[in-house]
XYZ file of C-alpha atoms in Angstrom:
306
model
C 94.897 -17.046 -82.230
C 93.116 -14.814 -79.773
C 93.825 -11.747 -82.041
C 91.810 -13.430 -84.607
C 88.714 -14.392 -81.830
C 88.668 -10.645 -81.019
C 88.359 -9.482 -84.742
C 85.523 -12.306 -85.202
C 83.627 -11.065 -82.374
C 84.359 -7.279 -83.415
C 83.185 -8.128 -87.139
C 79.566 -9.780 -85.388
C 79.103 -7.167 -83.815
C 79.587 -4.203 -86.850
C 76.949 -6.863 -88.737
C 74.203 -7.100 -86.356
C 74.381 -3.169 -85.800
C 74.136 -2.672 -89.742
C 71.499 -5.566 -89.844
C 69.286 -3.434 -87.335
C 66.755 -1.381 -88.581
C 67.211 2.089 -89.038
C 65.140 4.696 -86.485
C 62.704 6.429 -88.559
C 63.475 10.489 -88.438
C 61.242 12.361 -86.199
C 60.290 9.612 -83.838
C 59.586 11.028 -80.487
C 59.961 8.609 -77.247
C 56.349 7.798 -75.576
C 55.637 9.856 -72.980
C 54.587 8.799 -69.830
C 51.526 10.600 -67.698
C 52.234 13.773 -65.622
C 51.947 13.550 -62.388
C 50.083 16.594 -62.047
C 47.652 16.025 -64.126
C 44.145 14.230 -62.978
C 43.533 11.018 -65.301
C 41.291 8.369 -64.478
C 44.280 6.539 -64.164
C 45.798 8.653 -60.892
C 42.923 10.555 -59.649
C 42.542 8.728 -56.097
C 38.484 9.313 -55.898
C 37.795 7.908 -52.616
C 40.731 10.030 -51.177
C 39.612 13.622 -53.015
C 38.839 15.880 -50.736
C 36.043 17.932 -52.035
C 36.206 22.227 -50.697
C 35.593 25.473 -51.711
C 38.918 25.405 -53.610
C 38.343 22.347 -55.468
C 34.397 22.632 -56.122
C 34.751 24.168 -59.286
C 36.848 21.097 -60.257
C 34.156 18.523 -59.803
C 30.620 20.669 -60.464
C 30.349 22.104 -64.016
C 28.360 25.423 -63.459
C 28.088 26.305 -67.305
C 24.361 25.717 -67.018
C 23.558 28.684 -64.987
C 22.696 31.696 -67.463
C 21.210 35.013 -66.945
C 18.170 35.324 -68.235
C 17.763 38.611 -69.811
C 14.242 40.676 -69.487
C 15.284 43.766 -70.106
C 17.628 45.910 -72.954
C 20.929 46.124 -73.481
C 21.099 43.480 -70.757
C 24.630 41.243 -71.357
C 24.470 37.929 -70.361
C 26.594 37.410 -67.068
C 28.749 34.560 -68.201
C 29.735 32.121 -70.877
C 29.326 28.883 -70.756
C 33.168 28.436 -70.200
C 33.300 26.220 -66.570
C 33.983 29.284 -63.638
C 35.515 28.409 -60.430
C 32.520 28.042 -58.207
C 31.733 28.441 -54.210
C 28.798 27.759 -52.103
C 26.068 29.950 -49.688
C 24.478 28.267 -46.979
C 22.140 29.115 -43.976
C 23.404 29.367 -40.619
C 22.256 26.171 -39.291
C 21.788 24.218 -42.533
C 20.668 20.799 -42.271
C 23.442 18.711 -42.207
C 23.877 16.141 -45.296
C 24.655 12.308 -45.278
C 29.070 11.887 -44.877
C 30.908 13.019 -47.244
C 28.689 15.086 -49.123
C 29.373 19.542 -49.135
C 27.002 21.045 -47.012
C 26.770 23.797 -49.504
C 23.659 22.857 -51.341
C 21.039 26.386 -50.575
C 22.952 28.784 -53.281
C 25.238 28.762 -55.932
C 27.875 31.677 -56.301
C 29.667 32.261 -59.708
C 32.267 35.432 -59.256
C 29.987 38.083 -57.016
C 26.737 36.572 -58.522
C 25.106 34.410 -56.151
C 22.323 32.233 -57.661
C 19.453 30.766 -54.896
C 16.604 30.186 -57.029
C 14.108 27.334 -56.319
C 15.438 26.658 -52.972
C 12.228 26.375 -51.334
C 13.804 29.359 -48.843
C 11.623 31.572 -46.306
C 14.263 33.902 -45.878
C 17.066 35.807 -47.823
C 20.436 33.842 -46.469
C 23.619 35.603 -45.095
C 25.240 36.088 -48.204
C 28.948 36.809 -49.231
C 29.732 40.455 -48.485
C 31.346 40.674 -52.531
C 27.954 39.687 -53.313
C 27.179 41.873 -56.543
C 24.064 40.697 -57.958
C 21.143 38.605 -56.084
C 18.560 35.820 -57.440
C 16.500 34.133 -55.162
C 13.471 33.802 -57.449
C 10.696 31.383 -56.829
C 10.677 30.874 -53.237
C 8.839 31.183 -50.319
C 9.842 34.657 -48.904
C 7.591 36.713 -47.280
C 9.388 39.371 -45.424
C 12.519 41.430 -46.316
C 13.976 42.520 -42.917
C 16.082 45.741 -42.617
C 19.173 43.427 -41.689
C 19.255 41.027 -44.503
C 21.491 43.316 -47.011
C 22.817 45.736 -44.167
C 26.511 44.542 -44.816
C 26.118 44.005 -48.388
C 28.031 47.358 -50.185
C 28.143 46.313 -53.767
C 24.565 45.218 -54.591
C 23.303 45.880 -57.986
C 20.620 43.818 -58.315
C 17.961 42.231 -56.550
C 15.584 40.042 -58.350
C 13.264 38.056 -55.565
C 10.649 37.384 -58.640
C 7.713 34.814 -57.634
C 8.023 34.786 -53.860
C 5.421 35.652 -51.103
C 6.555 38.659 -49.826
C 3.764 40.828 -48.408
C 6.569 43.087 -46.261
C 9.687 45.371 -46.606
C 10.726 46.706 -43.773
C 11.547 50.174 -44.256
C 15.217 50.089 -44.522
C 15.343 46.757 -46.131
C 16.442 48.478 -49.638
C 16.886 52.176 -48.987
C 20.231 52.730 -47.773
C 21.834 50.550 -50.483
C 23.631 53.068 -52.382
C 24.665 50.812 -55.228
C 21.744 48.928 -55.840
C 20.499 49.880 -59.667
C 17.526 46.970 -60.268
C 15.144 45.715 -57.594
C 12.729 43.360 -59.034
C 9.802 42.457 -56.806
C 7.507 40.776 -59.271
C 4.854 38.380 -58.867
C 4.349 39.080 -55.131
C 1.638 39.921 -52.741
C 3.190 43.249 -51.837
C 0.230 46.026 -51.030
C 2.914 49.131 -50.771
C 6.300 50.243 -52.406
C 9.344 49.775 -50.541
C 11.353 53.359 -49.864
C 13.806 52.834 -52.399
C 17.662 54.722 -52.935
C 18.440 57.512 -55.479
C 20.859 55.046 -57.218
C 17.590 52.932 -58.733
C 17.592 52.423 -62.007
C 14.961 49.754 -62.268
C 11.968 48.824 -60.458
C 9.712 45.977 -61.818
C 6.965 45.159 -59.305
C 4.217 44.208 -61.367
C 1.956 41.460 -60.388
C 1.317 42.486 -56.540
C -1.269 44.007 -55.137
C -0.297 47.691 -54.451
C -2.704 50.468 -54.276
C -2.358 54.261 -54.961
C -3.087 55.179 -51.271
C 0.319 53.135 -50.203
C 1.986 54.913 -52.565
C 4.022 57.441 -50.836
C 3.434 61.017 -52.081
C 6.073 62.143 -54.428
C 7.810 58.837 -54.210
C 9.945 58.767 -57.716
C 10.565 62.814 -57.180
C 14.083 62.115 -56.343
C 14.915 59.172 -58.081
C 17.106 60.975 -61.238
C 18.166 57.808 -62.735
C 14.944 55.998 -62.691
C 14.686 54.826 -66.044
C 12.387 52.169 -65.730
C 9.489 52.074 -63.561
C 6.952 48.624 -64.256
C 3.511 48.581 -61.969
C 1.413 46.717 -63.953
C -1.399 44.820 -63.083
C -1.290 45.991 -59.738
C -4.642 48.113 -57.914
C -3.311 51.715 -58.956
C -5.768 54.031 -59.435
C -4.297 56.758 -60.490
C -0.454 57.691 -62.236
C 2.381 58.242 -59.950
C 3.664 62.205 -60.055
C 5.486 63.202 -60.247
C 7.780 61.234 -62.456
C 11.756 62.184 -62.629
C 12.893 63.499 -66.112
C 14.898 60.496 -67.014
C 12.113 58.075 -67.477
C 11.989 55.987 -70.136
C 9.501 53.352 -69.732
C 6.761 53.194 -67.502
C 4.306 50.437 -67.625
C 0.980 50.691 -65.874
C -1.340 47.961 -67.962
C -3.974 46.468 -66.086
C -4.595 48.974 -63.254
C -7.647 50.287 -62.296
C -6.722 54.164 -63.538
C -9.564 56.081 -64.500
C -8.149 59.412 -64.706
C -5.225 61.897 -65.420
C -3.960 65.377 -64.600
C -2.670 67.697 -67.745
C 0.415 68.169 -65.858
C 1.022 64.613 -65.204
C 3.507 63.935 -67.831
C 4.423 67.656 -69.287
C 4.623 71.477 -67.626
C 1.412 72.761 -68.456
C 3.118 75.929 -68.208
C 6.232 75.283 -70.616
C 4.849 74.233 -73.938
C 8.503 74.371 -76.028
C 10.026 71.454 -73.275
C 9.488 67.846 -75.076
C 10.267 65.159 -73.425
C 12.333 62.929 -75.403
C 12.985 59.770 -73.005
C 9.914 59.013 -72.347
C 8.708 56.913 -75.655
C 6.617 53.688 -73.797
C 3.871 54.395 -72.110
C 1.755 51.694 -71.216
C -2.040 52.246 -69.867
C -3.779 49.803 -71.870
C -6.439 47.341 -70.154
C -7.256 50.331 -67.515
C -10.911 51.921 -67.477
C -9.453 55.240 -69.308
C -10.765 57.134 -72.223
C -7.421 58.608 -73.469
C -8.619 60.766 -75.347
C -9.864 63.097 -73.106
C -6.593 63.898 -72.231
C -5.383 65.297 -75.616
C -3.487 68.392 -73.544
C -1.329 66.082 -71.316
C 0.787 64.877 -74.256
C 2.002 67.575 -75.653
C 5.726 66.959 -74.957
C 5.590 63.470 -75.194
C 7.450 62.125 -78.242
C 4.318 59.134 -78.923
C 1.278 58.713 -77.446
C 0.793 56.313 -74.526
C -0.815 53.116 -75.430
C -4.162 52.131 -74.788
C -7.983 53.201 -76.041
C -8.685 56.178 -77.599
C -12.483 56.042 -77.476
């Protein structure tokens, strides 16, 4: 009798397992969440701490893009989010609890971004720092000590500030830097600059011939680009180095030129093949009494003829 209960209960059993229906092929199991991966089902956000190693986490700095105003200029970045970290004054005004007290610049890699920050002086900056924006502020003196430390510079742009002062070794001894741009300022004199310059763009101030020092670009080799327009020049800068290729004087107050100011008077087989834009339009000069001071130029400058 009990040999025929166990085979009844064995035979149930095969049924209900045949009866069931088959697991289709291929069917994964559900997964469940990793742990180490934020959701906005585990991130704790009253409990996350917010520091320089987990800024770039929270702020998306895609936005910030290099402008580019001059050629062959690549653009800094994608728009790919980079791990970001912060620049701040020494005594920064502290913020309300709980908030970074990082808010004067914005660094991305060695580029440090302070534009717009209402700031009357450069800040202490990271000593990687690489290339420099602090455009539209309201600087109005470069000290000697504000890039002192600061051994990879390449650029400085401090476009649309107030500055009416350099000091004299504010930008001199940086042996890196390649671009200082100083436009739209109230600057009456060129800053001594390094033999590593590359670029200067300081049009827009207010800088006259006479605080121009004598021979200033004579040992500058790798000037290239040299832009002091609408400024109160009144006459052309000599002498200029070799390498120049563009130099923009537009809406100066030149009246005048020497024969040897762009060619050797005395060496009439040298051309001068870099130098192809020359801008001296909107000045009071008749070009064209100057026929014998472009003899080695590949074009003519630009400007009247009359």
């Amino acid at each position: 009798m009990r040999s025929i209960a166990l085979l009844g209960v064995t035979t149930l059993a095969l049924g209900l397992a045949l009866a069931a229906p088959p697991k289709e092929e291929g069917e994964k199991k559900e997964k469940k969440p990793r742990a180490d991966i934020a959701t906005d089902d585990n991130l704790d956000l009253p409990n996350y701490d917010l520091s320089l190693d987990s800024y770039g986490e929270i702020i998306d700095p895609s936005f910030y893009e290099e402008q580019q105003s001059s050629r062959n200029m690549d653009q800094l970045f994608s728009r790919s989010p980079i791990p970001a970290c912060c620049c701040w004054l020494t005594a920064p005004s502290l913020p309300a609890p709980g908030l970074p007290t990082c808010l004067v610049c914005v660094c991305l890699s060695t580029s440090v971004y302070c534009d717009d920050a209402e700031l009357e002086q450069i800040p202490p900056l990271p000593l990687e720092t690489t290339y420099l924006y602090a455009r539209f502020n309201r600087i109005s003196h470069i000290r000697a000590s504000d890039f002192t430390r600061l051994k990879k510079l390449k650029r400085i742009d401090l476009t649309s500030n107030f500055i009416s002062w350099v000091d004299e070794d504010s930008f001199r001894l940086l042996s890196t830097l390649q671009e200082l741009i100083l436009a739209e300022n109230r600057l009456t004199a060129l800053p001594a600059l390094p033999n590593s310059i590359v670029r200067l763009d300081a049009r827009l101030n207010r800088i006259q011939s006479s605080d121009v020092r004598p021979e200033a670009f004579r040992e500058l080799k790798k000037l290239q680009f040299l832009h002091l327009s609408d400024n109160n020049l009144d006459y052309i800068p000599v002498p200029l180095p070799e390498g120049l290729r563009s130099l923009h004087l537009q809406n100066n107050n030149i009246r005048t030129m020497h024969k040897d100011t762009f060619c050797d008077s005395q060496d009439h087989g040298h051309i001068r093949w870099a130098l192809e834009d020359i801008r001296l339009d909107r000045n009071p000069i008749n070009l064209s009494l100057f026929s014998d001071a472009y003899f080695c130029l590949p074009r003519l400058p630009t400007g009247h003829f009359y």
